[in-house]
mmCIF file of C-alpha atoms in Angstrom:
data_model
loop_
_atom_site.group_PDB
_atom_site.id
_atom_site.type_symbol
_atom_site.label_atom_id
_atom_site.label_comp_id
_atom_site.label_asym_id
_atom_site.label_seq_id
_atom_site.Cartn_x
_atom_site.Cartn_y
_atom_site.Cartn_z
ATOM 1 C CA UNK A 1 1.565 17.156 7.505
ATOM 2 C CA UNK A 2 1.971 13.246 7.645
ATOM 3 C CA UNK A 3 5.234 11.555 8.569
ATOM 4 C CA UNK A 4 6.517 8.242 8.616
ATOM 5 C CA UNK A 5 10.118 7.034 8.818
ATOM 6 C CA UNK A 6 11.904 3.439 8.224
ATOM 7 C CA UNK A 7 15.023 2.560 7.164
ATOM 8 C CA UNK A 8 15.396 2.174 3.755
ATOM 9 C CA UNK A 9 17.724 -1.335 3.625
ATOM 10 C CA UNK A 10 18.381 -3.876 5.693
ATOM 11 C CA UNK A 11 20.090 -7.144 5.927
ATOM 12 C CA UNK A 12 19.838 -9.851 8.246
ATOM 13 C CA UNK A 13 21.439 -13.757 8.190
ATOM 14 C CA UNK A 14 18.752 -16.635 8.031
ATOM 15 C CA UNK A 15 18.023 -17.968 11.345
ATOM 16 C CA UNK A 16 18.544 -14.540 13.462
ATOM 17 C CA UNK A 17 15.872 -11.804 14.408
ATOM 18 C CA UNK A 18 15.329 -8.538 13.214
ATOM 19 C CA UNK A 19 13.634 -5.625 14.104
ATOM 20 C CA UNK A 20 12.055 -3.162 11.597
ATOM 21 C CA UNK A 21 10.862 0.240 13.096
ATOM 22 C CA UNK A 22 8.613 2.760 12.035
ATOM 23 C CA UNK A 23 8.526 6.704 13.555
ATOM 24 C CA UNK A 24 5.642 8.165 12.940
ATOM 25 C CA UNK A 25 4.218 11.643 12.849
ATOM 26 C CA UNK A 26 0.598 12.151 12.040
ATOM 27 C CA UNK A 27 -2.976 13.532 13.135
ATOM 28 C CA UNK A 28 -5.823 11.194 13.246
ATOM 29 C CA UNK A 29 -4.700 8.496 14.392
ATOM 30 C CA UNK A 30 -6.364 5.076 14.058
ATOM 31 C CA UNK A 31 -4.260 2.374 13.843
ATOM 32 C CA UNK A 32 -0.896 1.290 12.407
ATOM 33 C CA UNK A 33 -0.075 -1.879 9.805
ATOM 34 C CA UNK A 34 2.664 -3.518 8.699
ATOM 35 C CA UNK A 35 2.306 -5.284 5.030
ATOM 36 C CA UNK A 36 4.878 -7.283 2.970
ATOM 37 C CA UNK A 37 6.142 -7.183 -0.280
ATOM 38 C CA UNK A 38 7.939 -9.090 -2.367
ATOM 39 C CA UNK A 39 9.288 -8.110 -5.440
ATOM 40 C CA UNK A 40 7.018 -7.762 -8.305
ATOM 41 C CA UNK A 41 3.780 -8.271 -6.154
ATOM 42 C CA UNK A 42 1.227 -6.782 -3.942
ATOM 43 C CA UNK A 43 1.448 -5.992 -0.520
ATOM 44 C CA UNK A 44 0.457 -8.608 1.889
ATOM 45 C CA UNK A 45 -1.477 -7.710 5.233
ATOM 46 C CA UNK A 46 1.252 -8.990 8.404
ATOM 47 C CA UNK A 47 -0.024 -7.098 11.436
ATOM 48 C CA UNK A 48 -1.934 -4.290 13.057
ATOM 49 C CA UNK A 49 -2.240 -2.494 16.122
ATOM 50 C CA UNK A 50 -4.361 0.177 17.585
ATOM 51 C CA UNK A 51 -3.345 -0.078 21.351
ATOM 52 C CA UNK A 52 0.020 0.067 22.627
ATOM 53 C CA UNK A 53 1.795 -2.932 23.488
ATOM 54 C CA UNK A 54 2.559 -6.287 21.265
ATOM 55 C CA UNK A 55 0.638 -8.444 18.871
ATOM 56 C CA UNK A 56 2.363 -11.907 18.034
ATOM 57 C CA UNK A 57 1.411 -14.120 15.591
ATOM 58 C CA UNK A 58 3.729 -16.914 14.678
ATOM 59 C CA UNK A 59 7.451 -15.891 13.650
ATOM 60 C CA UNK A 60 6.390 -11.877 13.515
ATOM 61 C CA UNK A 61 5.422 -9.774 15.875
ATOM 62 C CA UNK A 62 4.649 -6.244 16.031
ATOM 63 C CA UNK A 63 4.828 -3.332 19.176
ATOM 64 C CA UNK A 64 3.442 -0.068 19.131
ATOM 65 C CA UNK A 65 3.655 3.275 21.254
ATOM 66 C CA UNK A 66 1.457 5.987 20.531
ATOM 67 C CA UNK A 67 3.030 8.377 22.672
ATOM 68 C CA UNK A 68 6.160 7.947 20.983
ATOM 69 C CA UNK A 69 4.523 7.812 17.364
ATOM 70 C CA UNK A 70 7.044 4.568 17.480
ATOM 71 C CA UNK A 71 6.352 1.109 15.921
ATOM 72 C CA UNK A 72 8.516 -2.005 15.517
ATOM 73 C CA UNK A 73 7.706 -5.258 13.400
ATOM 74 C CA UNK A 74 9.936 -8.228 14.699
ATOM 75 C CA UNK A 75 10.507 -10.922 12.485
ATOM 76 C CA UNK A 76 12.053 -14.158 14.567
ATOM 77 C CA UNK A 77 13.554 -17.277 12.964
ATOM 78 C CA UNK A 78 14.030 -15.273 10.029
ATOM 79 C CA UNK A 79 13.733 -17.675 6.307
ATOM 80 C CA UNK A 80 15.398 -16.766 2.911
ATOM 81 C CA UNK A 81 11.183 -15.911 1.700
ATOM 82 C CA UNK A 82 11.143 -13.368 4.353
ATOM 83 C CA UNK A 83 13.478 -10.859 1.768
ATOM 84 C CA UNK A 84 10.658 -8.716 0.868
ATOM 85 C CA UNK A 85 10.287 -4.726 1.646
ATOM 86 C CA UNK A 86 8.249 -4.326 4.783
ATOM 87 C CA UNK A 87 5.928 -1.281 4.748
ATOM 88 C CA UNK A 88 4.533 0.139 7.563
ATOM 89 C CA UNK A 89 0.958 2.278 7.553
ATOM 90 C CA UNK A 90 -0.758 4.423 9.877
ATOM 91 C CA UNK A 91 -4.445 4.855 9.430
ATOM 92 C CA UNK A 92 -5.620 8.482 9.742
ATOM 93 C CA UNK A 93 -8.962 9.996 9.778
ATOM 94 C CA UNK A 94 -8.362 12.569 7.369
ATOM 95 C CA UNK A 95 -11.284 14.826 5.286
ATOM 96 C CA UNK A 96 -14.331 12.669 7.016
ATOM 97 C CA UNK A 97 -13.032 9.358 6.189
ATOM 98 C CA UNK A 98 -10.185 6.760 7.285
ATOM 99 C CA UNK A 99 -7.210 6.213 4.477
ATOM 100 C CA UNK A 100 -4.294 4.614 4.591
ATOM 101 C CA UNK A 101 -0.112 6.477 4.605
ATOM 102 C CA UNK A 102 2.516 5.057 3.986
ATOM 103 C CA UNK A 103 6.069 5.027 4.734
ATOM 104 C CA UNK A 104 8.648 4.343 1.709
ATOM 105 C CA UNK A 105 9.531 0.648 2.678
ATOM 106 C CA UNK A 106 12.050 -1.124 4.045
ATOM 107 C CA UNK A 107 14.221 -3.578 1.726
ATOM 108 C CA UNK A 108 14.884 -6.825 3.841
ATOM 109 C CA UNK A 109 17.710 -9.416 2.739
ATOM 110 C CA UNK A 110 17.934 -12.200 4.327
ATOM 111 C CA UNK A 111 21.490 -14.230 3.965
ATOM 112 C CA UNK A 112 22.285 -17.894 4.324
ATOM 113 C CA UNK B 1 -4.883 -14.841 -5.664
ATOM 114 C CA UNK B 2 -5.288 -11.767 -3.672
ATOM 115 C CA UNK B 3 -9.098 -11.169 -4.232
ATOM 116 C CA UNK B 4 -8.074 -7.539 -6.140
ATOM 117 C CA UNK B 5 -7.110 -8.328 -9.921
ATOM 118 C CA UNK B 6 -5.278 -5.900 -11.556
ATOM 119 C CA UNK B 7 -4.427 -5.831 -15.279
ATOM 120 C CA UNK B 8 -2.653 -5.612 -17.585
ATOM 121 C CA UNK B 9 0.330 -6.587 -15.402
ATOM 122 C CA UNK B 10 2.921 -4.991 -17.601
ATOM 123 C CA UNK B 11 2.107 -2.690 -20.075
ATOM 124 C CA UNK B 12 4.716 -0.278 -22.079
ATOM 125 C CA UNK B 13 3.433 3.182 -23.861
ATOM 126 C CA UNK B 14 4.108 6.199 -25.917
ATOM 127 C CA UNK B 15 3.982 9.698 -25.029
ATOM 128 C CA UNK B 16 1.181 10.030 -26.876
ATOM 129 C CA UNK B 17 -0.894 6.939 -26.241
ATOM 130 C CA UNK B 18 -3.895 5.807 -24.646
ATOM 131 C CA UNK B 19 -3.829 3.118 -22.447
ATOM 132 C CA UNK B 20 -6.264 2.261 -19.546
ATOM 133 C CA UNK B 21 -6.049 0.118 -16.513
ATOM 134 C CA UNK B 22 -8.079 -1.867 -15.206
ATOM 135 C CA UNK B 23 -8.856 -3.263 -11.098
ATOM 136 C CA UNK B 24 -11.504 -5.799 -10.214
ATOM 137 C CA UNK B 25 -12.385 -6.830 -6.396
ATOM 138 C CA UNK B 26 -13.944 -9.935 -5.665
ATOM 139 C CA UNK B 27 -14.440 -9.186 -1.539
ATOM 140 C CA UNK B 28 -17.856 -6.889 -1.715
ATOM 141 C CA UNK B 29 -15.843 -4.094 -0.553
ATOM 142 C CA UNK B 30 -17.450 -0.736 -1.082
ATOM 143 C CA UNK B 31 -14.416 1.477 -1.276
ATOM 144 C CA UNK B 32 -11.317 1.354 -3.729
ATOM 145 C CA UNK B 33 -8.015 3.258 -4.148
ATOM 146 C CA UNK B 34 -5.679 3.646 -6.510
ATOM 147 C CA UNK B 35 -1.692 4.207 -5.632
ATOM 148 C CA UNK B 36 1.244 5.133 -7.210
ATOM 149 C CA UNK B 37 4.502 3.301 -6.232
ATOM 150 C CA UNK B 38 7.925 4.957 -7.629
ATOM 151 C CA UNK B 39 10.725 3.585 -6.167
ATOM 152 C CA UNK B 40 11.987 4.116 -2.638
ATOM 153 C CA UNK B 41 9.069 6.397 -2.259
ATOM 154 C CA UNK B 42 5.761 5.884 0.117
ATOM 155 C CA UNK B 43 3.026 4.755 -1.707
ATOM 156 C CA UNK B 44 1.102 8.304 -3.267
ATOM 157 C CA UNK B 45 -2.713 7.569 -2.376
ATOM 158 C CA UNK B 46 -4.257 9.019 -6.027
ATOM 159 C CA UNK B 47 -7.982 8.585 -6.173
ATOM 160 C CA UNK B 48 -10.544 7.204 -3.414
ATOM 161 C CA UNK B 49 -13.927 5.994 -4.753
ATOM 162 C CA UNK B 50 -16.644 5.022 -2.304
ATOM 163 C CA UNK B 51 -19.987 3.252 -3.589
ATOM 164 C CA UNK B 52 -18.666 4.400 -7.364
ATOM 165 C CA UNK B 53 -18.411 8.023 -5.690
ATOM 166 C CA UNK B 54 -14.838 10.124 -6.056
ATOM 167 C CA UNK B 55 -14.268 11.070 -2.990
ATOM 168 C CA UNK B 56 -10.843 12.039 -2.941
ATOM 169 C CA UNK B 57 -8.272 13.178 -6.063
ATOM 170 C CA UNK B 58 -4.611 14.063 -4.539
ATOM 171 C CA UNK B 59 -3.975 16.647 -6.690
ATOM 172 C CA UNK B 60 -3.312 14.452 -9.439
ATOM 173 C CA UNK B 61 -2.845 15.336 -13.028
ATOM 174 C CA UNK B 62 -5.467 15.427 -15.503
ATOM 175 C CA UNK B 63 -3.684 12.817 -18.069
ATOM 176 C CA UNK B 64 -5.091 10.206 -15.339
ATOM 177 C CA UNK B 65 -8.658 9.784 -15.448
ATOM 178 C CA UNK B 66 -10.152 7.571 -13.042
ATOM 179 C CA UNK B 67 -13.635 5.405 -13.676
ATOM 180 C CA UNK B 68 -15.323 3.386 -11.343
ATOM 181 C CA UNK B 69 -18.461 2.116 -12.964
ATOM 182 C CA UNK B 70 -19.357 0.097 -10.331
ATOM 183 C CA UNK B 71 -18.602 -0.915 -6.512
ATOM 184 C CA UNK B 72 -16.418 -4.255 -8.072
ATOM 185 C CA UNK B 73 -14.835 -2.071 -10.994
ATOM 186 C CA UNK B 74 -11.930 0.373 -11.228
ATOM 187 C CA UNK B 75 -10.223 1.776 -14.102
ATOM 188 C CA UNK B 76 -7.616 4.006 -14.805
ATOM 189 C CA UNK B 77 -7.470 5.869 -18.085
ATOM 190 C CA UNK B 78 -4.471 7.386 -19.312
ATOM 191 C CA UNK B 79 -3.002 9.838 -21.795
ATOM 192 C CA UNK B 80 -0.316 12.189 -22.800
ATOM 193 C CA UNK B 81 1.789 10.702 -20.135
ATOM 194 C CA UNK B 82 5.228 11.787 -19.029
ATOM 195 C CA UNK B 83 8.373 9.832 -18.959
ATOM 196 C CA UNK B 84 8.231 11.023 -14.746
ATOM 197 C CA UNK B 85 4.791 8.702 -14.661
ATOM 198 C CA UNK B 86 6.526 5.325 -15.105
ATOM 199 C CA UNK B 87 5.309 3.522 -11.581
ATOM 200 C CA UNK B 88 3.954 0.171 -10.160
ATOM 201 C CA UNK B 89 0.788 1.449 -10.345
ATOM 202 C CA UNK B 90 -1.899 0.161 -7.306
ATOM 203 C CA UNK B 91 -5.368 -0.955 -6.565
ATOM 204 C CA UNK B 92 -6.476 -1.488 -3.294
ATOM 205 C CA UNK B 93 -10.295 -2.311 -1.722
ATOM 206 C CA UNK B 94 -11.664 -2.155 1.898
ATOM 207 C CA UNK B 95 -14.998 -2.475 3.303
ATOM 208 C CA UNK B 96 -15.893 0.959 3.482
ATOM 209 C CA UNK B 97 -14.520 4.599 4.309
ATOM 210 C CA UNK B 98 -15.343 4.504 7.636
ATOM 211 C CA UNK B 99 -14.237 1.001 8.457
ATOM 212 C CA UNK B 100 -11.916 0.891 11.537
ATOM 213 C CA UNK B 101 -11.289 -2.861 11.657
ATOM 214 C CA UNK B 102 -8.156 -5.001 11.589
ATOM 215 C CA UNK B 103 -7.600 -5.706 7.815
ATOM 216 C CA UNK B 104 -6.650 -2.288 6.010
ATOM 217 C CA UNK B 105 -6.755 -2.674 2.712
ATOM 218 C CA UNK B 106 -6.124 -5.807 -0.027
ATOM 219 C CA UNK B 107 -4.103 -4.527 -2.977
ATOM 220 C CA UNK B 108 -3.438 -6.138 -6.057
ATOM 221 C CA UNK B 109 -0.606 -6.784 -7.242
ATOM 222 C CA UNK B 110 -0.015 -3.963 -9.908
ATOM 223 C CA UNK B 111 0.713 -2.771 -13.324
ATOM 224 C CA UNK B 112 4.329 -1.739 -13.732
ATOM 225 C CA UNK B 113 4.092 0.763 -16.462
ATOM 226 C CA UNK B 114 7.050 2.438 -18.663
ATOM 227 C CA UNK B 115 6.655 5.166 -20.632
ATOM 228 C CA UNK B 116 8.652 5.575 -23.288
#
């Protein structure tokens, strides 16, 4: 079947970094993404990878390791609009086509 | 504005009511999805359309019936639903099935429904 972990809460004091992960467990791999969102509205696009290593852009960044099934999203200089839940999706080619699974989000509060 | 319009936004119904909803994509995507979102649960991938086609159904019930009349449209109809079906429910657009680029998928930004 297809697997993917993240901590369900986190909380984090404005100003400071945090690190999200994702474990993953899946066949047909083709890329992993990390959207946000905030309460109420639809998921934003953040970041994506396909090749191990680190993509930055701006205040997030996000690593992955496909031998490890193993993804973090780092979020630096962290705001109070950055409380959102932070889901993280591995594409899969699955039945002749690509689609999209997800993990069950990750609940971000950010503290003055 | 997302691109993907989803509506009604909120919408409360009966057990015995019939309700549809409705997702429009302004990108020229050829494929849309629709999700269900219950909370602190993954996002349950539904139905897959592709140029109007079903491609996929996830085992879903029959009291959701899916329409896409055309590559912009989407609809979900509903009826007989279950207190157990109250969700955000999702609609989401890409280029195409096959598409391995950067973007994913856009969503919209839902219809929380209750059933009462």
């Amino acid at each position: 079947g297809q697997n993917i972990d993240q901590p369900t809460e986190m909380t984090a004091t404005e100003g400071a970094i945090v690190q999200i992960n994702c474990t993953y467990q899946t066949s047909g791999f083709n890329g992993l993404f990390w959207y946000q969102q905030h309460a109420g509205e639809a998921p934003t696009f953040l970041s994506y990878n396909v090749l191990d290593g680190l993509e930055e852009k701006g205040r997030f960044s996000s690593f992955l390791s496909r031998s490890k099934g193993y993804s973090y999203l780092l979020l630096k200089e962290l705001q109070m609009k950055d409380s959102a839940s932070y889901l993280c999706a591995v594409r899969v080619l699955s039945g002749g086509y690509n689609k999209l699974i997800f993990g069950a989000g990750t609940r971000l509060a950010v503290h003055p | 504005e997302t691109g993907v319009t989803q509506t009604p936004r909120h919408l409360v119904m009966g057990m015995t009511n019939k309700k549809s909803l409705k997702c429009e994509q302004h990108l020229g995507h050829n494929a849309m999805y629709w999700y269900k979102q219950s909370a602190k649960k993954p996002l349950e991938l539904m139905f897959v359309y592709s140029l109007e086609e079903r491609v996929e159904n996830n085992s879903v019930p029959s009291r959701f019936s899916p329409e896409c009349p055309n590559s912009s449209h989407l609809f979900l109809h509903l009826h007989t639903l279950q207190p157990e079906d109250s969700a955000l429910y999702l609609c989401a657009s890409s280029q195409g099935l096959l598409t391995g680029d950067g973007y994913g998928y856009t969503f919209g930004s839902g219809t929380r429904l209750t059933v009462v």
